[in-house]
Coordinates of C-alpha atoms and ligand atoms in Angstrom, one line a residue:
X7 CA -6.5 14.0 25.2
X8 CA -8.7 17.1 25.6
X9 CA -12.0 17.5 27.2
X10 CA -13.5 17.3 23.1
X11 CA -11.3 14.3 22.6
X12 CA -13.0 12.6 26.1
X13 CA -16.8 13.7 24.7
X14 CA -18.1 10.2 24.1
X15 CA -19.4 10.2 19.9
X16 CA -23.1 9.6 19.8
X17 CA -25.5 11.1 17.1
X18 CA -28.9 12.3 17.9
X19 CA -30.7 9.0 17.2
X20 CA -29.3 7.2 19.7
X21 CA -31.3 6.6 22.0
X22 CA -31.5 8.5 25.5
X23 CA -29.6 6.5 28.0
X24 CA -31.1 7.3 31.7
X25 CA -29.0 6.9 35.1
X26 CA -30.7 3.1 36.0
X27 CA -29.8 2.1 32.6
X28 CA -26.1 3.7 32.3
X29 CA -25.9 2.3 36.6
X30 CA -26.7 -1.1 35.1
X31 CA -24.3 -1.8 32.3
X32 CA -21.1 -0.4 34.3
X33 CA -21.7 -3.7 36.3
X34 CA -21.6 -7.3 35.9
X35 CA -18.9 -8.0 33.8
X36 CA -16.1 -11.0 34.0
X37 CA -13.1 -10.5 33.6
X38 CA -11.4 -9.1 29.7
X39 CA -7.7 -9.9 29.8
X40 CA -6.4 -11.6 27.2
X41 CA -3.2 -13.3 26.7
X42 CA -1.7 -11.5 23.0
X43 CA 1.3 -13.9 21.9
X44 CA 4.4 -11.6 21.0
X45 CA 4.1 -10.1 17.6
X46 CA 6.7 -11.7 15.5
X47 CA 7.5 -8.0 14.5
X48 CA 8.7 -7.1 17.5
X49 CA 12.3 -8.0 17.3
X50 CA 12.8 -6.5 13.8
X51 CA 11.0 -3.4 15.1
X52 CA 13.2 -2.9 17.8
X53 CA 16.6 -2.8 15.5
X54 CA 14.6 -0.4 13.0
X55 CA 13.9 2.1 16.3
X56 CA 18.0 1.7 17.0
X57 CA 18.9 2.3 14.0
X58 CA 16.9 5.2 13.6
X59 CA 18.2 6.5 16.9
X60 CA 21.5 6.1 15.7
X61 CA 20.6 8.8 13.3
X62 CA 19.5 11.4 15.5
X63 CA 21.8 11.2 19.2
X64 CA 20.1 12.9 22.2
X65 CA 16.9 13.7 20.2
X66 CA 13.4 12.8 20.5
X67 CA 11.5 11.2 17.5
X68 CA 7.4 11.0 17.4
X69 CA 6.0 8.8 15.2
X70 CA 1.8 8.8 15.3
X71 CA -0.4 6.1 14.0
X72 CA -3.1 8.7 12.8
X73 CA -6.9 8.5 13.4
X74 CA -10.0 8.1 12.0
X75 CA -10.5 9.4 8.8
X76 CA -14.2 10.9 8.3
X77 CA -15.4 9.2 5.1
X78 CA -19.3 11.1 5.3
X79 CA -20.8 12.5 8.7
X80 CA -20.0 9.5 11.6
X81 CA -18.9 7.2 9.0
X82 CA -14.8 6.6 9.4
X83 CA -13.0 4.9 6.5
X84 CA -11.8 1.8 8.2
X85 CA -8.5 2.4 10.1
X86 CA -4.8 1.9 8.3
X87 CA -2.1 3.4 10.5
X88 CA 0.5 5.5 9.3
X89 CA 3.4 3.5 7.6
X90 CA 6.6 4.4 9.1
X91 CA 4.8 4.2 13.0
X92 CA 3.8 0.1 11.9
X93 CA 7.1 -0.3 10.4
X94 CA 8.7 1.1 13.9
X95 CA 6.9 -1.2 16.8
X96 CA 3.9 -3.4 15.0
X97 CA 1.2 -1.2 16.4
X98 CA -1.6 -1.0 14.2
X99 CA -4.2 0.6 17.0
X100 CA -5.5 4.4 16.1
X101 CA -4.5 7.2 17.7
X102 CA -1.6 5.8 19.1
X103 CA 1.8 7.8 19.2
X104 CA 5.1 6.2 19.5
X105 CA 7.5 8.0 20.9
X106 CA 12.1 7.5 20.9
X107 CA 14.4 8.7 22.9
X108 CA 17.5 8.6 21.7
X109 CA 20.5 9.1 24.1
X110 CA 23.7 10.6 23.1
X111 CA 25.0 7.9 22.3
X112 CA 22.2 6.9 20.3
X113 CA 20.6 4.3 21.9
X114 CA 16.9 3.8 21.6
X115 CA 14.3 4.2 24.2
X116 CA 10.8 4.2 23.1
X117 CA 7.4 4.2 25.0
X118 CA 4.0 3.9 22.8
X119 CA 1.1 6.0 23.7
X120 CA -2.0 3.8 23.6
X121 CA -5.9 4.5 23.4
X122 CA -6.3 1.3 25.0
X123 CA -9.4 -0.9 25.4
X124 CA -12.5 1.6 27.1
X125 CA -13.5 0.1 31.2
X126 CA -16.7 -1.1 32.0
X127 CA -16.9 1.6 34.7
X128 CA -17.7 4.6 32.2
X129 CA -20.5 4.7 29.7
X130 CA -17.7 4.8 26.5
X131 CA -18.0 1.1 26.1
X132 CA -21.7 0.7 25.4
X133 CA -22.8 4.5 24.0
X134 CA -19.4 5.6 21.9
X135 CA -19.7 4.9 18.3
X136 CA -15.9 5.2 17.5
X137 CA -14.2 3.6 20.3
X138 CA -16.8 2.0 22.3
X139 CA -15.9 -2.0 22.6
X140 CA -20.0 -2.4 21.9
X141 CA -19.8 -0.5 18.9
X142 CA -16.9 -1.6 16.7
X143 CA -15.0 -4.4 19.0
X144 CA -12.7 -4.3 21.9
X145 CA -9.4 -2.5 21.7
X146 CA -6.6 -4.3 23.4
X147 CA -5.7 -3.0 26.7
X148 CA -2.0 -1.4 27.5
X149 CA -1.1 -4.4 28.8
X150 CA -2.0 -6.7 26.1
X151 CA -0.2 -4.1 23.4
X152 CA 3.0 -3.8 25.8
X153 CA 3.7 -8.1 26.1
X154 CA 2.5 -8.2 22.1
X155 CA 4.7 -5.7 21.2
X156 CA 7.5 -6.0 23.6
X157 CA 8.0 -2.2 24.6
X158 CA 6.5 -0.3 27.7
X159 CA 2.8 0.9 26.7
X160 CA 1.2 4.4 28.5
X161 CA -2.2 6.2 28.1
X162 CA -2.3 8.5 25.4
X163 CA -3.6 10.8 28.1
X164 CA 0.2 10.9 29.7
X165 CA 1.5 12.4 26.4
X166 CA 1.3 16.3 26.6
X167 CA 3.9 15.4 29.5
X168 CA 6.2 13.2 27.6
X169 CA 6.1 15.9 24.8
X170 CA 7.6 18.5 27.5
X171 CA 10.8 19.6 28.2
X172 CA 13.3 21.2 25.6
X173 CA 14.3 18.1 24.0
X174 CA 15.0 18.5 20.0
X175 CA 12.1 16.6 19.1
X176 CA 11.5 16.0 15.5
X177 CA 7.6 15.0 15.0
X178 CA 6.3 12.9 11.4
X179 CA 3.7 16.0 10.6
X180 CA 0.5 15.7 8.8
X181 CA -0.5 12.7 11.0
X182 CA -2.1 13.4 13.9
X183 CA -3.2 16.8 13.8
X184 CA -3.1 16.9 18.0
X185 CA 0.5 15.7 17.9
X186 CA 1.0 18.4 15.8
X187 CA -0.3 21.0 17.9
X188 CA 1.7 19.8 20.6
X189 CA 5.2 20.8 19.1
X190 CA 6.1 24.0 17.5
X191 CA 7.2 22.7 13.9
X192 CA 10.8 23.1 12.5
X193 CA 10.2 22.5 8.8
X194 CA 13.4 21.1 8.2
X195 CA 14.1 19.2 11.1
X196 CA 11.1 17.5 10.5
X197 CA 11.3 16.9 6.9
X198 CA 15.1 15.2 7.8
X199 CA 12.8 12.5 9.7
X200 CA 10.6 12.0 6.4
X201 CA 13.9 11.3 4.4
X202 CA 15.4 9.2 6.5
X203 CA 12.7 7.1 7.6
X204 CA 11.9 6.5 3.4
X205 CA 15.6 5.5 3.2
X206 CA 16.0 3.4 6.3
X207 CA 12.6 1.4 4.3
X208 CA 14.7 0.9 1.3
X209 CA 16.3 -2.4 2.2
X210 CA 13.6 -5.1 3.7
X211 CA 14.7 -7.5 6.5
X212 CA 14.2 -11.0 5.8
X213 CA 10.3 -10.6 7.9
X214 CA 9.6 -7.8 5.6
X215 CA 10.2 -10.2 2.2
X216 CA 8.7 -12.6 3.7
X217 CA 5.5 -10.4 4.1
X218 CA 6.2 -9.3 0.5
X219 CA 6.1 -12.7 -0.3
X220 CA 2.4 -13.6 1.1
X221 CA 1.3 -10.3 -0.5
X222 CA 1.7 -11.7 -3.7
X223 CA 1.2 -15.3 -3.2
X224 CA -2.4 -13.7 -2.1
X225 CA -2.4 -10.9 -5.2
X226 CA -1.7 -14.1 -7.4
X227 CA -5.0 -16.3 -6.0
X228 CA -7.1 -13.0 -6.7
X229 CA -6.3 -13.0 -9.9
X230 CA -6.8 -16.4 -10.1
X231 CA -10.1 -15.9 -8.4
X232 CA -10.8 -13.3 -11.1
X233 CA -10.7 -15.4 -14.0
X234 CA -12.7 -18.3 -12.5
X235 CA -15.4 -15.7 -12.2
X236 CA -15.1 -15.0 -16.2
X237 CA -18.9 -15.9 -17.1
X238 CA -19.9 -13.4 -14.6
X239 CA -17.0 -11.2 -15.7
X240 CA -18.6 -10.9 -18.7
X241 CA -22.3 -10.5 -17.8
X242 CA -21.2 -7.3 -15.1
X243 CA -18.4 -5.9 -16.2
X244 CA -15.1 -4.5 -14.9
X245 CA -16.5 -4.3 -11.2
X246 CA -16.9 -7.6 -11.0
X247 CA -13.4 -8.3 -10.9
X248 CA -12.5 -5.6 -9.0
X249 CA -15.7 -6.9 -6.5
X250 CA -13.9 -10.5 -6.5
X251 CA -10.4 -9.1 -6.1
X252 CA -11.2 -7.6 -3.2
X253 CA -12.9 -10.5 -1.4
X254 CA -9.3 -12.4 -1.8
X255 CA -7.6 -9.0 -0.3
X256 CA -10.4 -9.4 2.6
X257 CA -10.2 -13.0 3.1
X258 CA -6.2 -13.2 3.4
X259 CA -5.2 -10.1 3.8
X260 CA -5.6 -6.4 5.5
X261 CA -7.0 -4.8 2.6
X262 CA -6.3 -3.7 -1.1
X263 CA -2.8 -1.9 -1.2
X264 CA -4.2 0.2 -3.5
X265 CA -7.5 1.3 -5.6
X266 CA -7.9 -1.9 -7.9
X267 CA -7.3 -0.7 -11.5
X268 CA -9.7 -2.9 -14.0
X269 CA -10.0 -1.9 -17.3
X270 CA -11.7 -3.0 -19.9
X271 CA -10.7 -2.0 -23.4
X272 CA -10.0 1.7 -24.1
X273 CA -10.2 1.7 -20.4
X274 CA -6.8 0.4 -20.1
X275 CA -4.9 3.5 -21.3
X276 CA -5.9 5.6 -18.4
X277 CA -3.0 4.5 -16.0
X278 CA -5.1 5.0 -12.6
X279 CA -8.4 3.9 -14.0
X280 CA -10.0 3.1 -10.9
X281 CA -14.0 3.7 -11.7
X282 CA -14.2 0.3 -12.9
X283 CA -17.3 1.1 -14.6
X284 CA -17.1 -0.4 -17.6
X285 CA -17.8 -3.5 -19.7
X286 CA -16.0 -6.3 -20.7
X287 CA -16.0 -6.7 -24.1
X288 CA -15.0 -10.1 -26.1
X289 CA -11.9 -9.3 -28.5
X290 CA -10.5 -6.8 -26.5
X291 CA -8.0 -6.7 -23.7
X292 CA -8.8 -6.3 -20.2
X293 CA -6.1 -4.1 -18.0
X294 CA -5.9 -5.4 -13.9
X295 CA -3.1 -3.6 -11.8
X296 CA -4.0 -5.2 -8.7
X297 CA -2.5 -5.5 -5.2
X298 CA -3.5 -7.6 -1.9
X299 CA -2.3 -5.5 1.1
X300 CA -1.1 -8.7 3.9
X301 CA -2.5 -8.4 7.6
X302 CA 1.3 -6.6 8.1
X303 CA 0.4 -4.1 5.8
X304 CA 3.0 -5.0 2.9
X305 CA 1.6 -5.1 -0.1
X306 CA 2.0 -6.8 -3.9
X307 CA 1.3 -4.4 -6.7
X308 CA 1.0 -6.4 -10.3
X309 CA -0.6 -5.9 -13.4
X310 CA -1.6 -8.5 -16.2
X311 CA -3.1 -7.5 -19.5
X312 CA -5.5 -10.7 -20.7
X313 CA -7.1 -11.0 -23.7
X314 CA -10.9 -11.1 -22.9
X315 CA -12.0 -13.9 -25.3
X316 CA -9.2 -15.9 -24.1
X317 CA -6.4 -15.9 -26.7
X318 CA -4.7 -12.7 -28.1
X319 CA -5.3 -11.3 -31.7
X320 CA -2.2 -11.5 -33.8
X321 CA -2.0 -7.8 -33.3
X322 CA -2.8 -7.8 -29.9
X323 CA 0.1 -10.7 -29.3
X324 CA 2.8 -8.8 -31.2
X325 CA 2.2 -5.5 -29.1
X326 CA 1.9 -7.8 -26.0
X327 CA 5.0 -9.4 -26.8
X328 CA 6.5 -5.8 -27.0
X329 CA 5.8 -5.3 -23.3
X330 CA 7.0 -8.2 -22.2
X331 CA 10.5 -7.7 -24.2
X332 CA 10.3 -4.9 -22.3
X333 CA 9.4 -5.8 -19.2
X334 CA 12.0 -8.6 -19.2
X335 CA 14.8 -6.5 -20.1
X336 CA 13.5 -4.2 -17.1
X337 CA 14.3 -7.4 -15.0
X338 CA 17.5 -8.0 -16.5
X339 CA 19.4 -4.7 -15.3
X340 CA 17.9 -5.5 -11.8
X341 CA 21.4 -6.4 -9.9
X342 CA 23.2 -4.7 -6.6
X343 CA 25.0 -1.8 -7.5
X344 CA 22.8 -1.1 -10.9
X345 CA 21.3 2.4 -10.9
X346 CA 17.6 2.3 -10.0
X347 CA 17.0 4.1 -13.4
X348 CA 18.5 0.3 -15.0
X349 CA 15.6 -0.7 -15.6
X350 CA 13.3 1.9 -16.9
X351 CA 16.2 2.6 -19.3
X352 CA 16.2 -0.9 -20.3
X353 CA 12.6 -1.5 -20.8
X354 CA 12.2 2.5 -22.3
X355 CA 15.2 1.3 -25.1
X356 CA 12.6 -1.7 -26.1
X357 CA 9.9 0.0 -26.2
X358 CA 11.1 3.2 -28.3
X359 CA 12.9 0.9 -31.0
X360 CA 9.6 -0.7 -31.4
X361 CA 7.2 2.4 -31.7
X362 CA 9.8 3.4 -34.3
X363 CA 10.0 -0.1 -35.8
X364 CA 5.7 0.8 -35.9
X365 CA 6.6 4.1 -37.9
X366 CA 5.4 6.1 -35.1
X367 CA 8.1 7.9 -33.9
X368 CA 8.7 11.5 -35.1
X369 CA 12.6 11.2 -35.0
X370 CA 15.0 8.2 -34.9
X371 CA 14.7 5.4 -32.0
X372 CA 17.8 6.8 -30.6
X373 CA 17.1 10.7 -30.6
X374 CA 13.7 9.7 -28.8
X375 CA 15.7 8.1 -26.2
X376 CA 17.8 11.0 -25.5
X377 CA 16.7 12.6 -22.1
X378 CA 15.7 16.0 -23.5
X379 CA 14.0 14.4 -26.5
X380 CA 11.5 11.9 -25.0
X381 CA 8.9 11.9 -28.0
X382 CA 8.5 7.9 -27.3
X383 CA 6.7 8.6 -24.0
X384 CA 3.4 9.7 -25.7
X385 CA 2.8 5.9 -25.5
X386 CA 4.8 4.9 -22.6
X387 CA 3.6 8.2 -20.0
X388 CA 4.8 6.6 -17.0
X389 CA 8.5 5.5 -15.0
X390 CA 9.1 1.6 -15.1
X391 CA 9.6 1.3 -11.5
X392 CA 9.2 2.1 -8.2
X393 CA 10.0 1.2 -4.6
X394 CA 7.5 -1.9 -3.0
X395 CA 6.7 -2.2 0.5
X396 CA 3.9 -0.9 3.1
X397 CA 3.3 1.7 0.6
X398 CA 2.6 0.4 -3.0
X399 CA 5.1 3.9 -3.8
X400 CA 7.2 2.8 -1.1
X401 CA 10.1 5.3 0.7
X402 CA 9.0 8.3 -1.4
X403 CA 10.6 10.4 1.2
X404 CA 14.1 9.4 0.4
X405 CA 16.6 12.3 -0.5
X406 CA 16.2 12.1 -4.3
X407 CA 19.8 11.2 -4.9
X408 CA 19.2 7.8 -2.8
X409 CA 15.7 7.3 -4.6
X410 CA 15.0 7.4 -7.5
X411 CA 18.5 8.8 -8.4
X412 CA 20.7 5.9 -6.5
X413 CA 22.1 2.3 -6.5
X414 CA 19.8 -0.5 -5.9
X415 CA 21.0 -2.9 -2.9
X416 CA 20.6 -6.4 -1.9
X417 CA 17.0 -6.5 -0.1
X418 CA 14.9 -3.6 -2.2
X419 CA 12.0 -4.4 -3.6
X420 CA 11.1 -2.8 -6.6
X421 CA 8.3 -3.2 -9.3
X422 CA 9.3 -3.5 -13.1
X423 CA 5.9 -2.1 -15.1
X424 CA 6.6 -0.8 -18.4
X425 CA 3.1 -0.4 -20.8
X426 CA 2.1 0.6 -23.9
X427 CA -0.4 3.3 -24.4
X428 CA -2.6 4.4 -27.8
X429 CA -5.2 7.0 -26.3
X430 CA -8.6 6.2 -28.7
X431 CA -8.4 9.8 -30.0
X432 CA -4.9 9.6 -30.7
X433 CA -4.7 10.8 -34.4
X434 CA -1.1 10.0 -34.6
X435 CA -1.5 6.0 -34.5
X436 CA -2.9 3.7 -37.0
X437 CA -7.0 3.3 -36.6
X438 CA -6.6 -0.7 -35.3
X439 CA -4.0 0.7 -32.7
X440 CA -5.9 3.1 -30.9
X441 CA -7.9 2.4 -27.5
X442 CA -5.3 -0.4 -26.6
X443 CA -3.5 -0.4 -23.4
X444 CA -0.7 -3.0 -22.3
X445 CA 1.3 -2.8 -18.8
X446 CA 2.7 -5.9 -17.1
X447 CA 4.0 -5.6 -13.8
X448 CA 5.7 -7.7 -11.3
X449 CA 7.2 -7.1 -7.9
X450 CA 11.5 -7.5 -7.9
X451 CA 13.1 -8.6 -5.3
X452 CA 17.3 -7.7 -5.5
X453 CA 19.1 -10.6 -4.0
X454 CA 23.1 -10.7 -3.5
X455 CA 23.5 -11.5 -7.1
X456 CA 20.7 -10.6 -9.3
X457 CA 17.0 -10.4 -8.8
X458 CA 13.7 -12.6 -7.8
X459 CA 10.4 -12.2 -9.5
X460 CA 8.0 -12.5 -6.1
X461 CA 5.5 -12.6 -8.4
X462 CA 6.9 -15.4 -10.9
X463 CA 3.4 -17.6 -10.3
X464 CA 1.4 -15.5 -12.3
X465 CA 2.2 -16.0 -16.4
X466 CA 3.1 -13.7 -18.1
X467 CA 3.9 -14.9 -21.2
X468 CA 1.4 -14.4 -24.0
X469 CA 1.7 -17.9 -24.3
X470 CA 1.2 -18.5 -20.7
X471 CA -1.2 -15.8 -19.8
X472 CA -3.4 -17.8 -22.3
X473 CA -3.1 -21.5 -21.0
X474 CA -3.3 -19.7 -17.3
X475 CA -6.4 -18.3 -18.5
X476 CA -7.7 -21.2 -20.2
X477 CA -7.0 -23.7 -16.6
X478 CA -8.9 -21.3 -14.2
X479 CA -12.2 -20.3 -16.6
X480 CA -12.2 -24.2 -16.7
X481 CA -12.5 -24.7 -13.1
X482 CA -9.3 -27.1 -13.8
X483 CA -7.2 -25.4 -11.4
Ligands
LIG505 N1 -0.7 0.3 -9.0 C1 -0.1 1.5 -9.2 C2 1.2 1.3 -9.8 O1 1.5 0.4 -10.5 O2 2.1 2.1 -9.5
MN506 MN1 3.3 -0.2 -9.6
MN507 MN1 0.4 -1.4 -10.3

């Protein structure tokens, strides 16, 4: 860390802090150890660091955790570490930096650099508003991160000397903007670390699907939650859900994986709708693509479309009903050894033999389908599925011919999300079809002979979206 780095972060109101005062807090305190148990991470994250290592023999790999990102003037969004550095030893401290050393025959050695827990014998504790234990809680000490995490812990200070030498060092860029100036960049050495950290991320270990599995057993109760909430729902208006979502991601989780997307009506056909502003209206559908992010960082990502007033019109049903043909094909072609493209191809076939069997379609269902024709995506716009993990878009580094362009294997995660789309100024579309969205999505998981629905507890039936819906405004749950 540099001499700016050290500068404690006070603002101008603070108040002044003379020598008697500053003389008097550095003393008197008992004693701050705690005993962390081990992080039940730790052994998975040691076999990820190995097999990474096993990539790159007799290099050196630096993974950082990122800082604080400035959300207005000494305001920090609330810390989420980098992805592939959680995924690699548990840490989920700013600022830290993890760092392998892989020998030449590949095996791992890795030492975290830690901003650990600030002493009571400088003023940082009581006057820094980032990283003062006073200010915004204690920060464990190296010692406390090292027997949590099971690896050796140092102080961030001791990097710049761990980054020396002429080791090949390949560094995860665009993290830590000190890292980065610490190692001359090699664009494509480094962008060989992206890719193969997305695809080492492909297939979950059994702790990583179980994760999964809380995210959506959590996702699931907030949606739940949502619906209980209906009357006020109603009175306030798509924020309200996304207001009582998020308590749920708070309460049992880490966070939101993502932006909640909650919308009402017409709302529903802009795919990342995320100002939530509008009303709910009785008649029309109601659009929420919603995701609790677990204390681990894995998170859900699933969408259910649900009739406001409680049951579906008969047009409403029969386009509903659409998606979930579609969707449920999509989950068919979900196997080891299918192509990843399986099941947007499946769920795309559905959905363009049913725009034309609407009349909508400017050529036949089949010449829409063909890859350079496509005609049938003015109502679909987006791919079926992607990749589920720490990030909702998970292992988007992957060499494009492993992801999307590859086989799926036993242990991917995947979402299966088709929709329907009729934009309210589309001219093209009968009158009573326009401003209606519908996407259902759930979160895959490919097992040794087919495929798991993590999220199977929510209904998606039109059928049982609407006894689900009728149990929970009830308060029968
Ligand atoms: N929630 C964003 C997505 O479904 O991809
Ligand atoms: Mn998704
Ligand atoms: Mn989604």
């Amino acid at each position: 860390m540099n001499e700016k780095e050290l500068e404690l972060h006070t603002e101008s109101h603070d108040p002044a802090v003379p020598e008697a005062y500053a003389a008097f807090m550095r003393t008197g305190w008992g004693g701050r150890d705690l005993e962390l148990p081990p992080h039940p991470v730790a052994a998975w994250a040691a076999a990820r660091r190995d097999r990474l290592a096993q990539v790159f023999p007799g290099e050196r790999l630096v993974v950082p955790a990122g800082r604080f990102k400035v959300r207005a003037n000494d305001t920090d969004y609330r810390f989420r570490c980098e992805t592939a550095h959680t995924w690699l030893c548990g840490n989920q401290t700013s600022d830290a930096v993890l760092v392998i050393t892989s020998g030449s025959d590949g095996a791992a050695e890795a030492v975290l650099y830690a901003r650990p827990s600030s002493g009571r014998d400088t003023d940082e504790f009581f006057r820094d508003r980032q990283y003062g234990e006073l200010w915004v809680g204690r920060r464990p000490s190296l010692r406390e991160i090292s027997s949590s995490l099971g690896l050796p812990v140092r102080h961030l200070a001791d990097l710049p000397e761990a980054l020396s030498g002429d080791t090949k060092t390949r560094v995860l860029r665009g993290v830590d903007s000190r890292v980065d100036a610490e190692i001359e960049p090699d664009a494509e050495r480094d962008a060989e670390l992206v890719r193969v950290l997305g695809e080492l991320r492909l297939v979950k270990d059994a702790w990583e699907i179980s994760e999964l599995r809380t995210a959506c057993d959590a996702t699931v109760l907030g949606f739940c939650d949502s619906v209980a909430e209906w009357d006020r729902v109603l009175e306030h208006g798509e924020r309200w859900i996304e207001g009582t979502f998020f308590r749920r991601a708070r309460a049992m989780g880490n966070d939101l994986g993502y932006d909640s997307i909650v919308g009402g009506g017409a709302h529903a056909t802009t795919l990342h709708w995320i100002e939530n502003s509008g009303a709910i209206v009785p008649g029309e559908l109601v659009l929420l693509d919603m995701g609790v992010e677990g204390h681990n960082l894995y998170t859900a990502d699933v969408t259910r479309t649900l009739p406001v007033s409680g049951s579906y019109s008969p047009l409403q049903r029969e386009l509903y009903d659409v998606v979930y043909a579609a969707q449920q094909a999509g989950i068919d072609a979900v196997r080891p050894g299918a192509p990843f493209l399986a099941a947007h191809q499946a769920a795309m076939s559905v959905l363009a033999h049913a725009l034309d069997d609407l009349g909508l379609l400017p050529v036949s269902a089949e010449e829409a389908l063909d890859p350079d024709n496509r005609t049938y995506a003015r109502w679909t716009l987006h791919g079926t599925s992607h990749m589920l993990g720490m990030d909702v878009h998970d292992c988007a580094g992957s060499a494009p011919e492993v992801y999307p362009k590859g086989d799926l294997a036993e242990g991917m995660v995947l979402t299966v999300e088709p929709g329907l789309y009729f934009q309210a100024d589309d001219l093209l579309v009968p009158e009573e079809l326009r401003g209606i969205g519908i996407r259902i999505e759930d979160d895959i998981l490919v097992t040794a002979d087919g495929a798991e629905n993590l999220s199977v507890a929510l209904p998606r039936t039109s059928d049982g979206v609407e006894e689900w819906m009728a149990l929970h405004r009830e308060g029968r749950a």
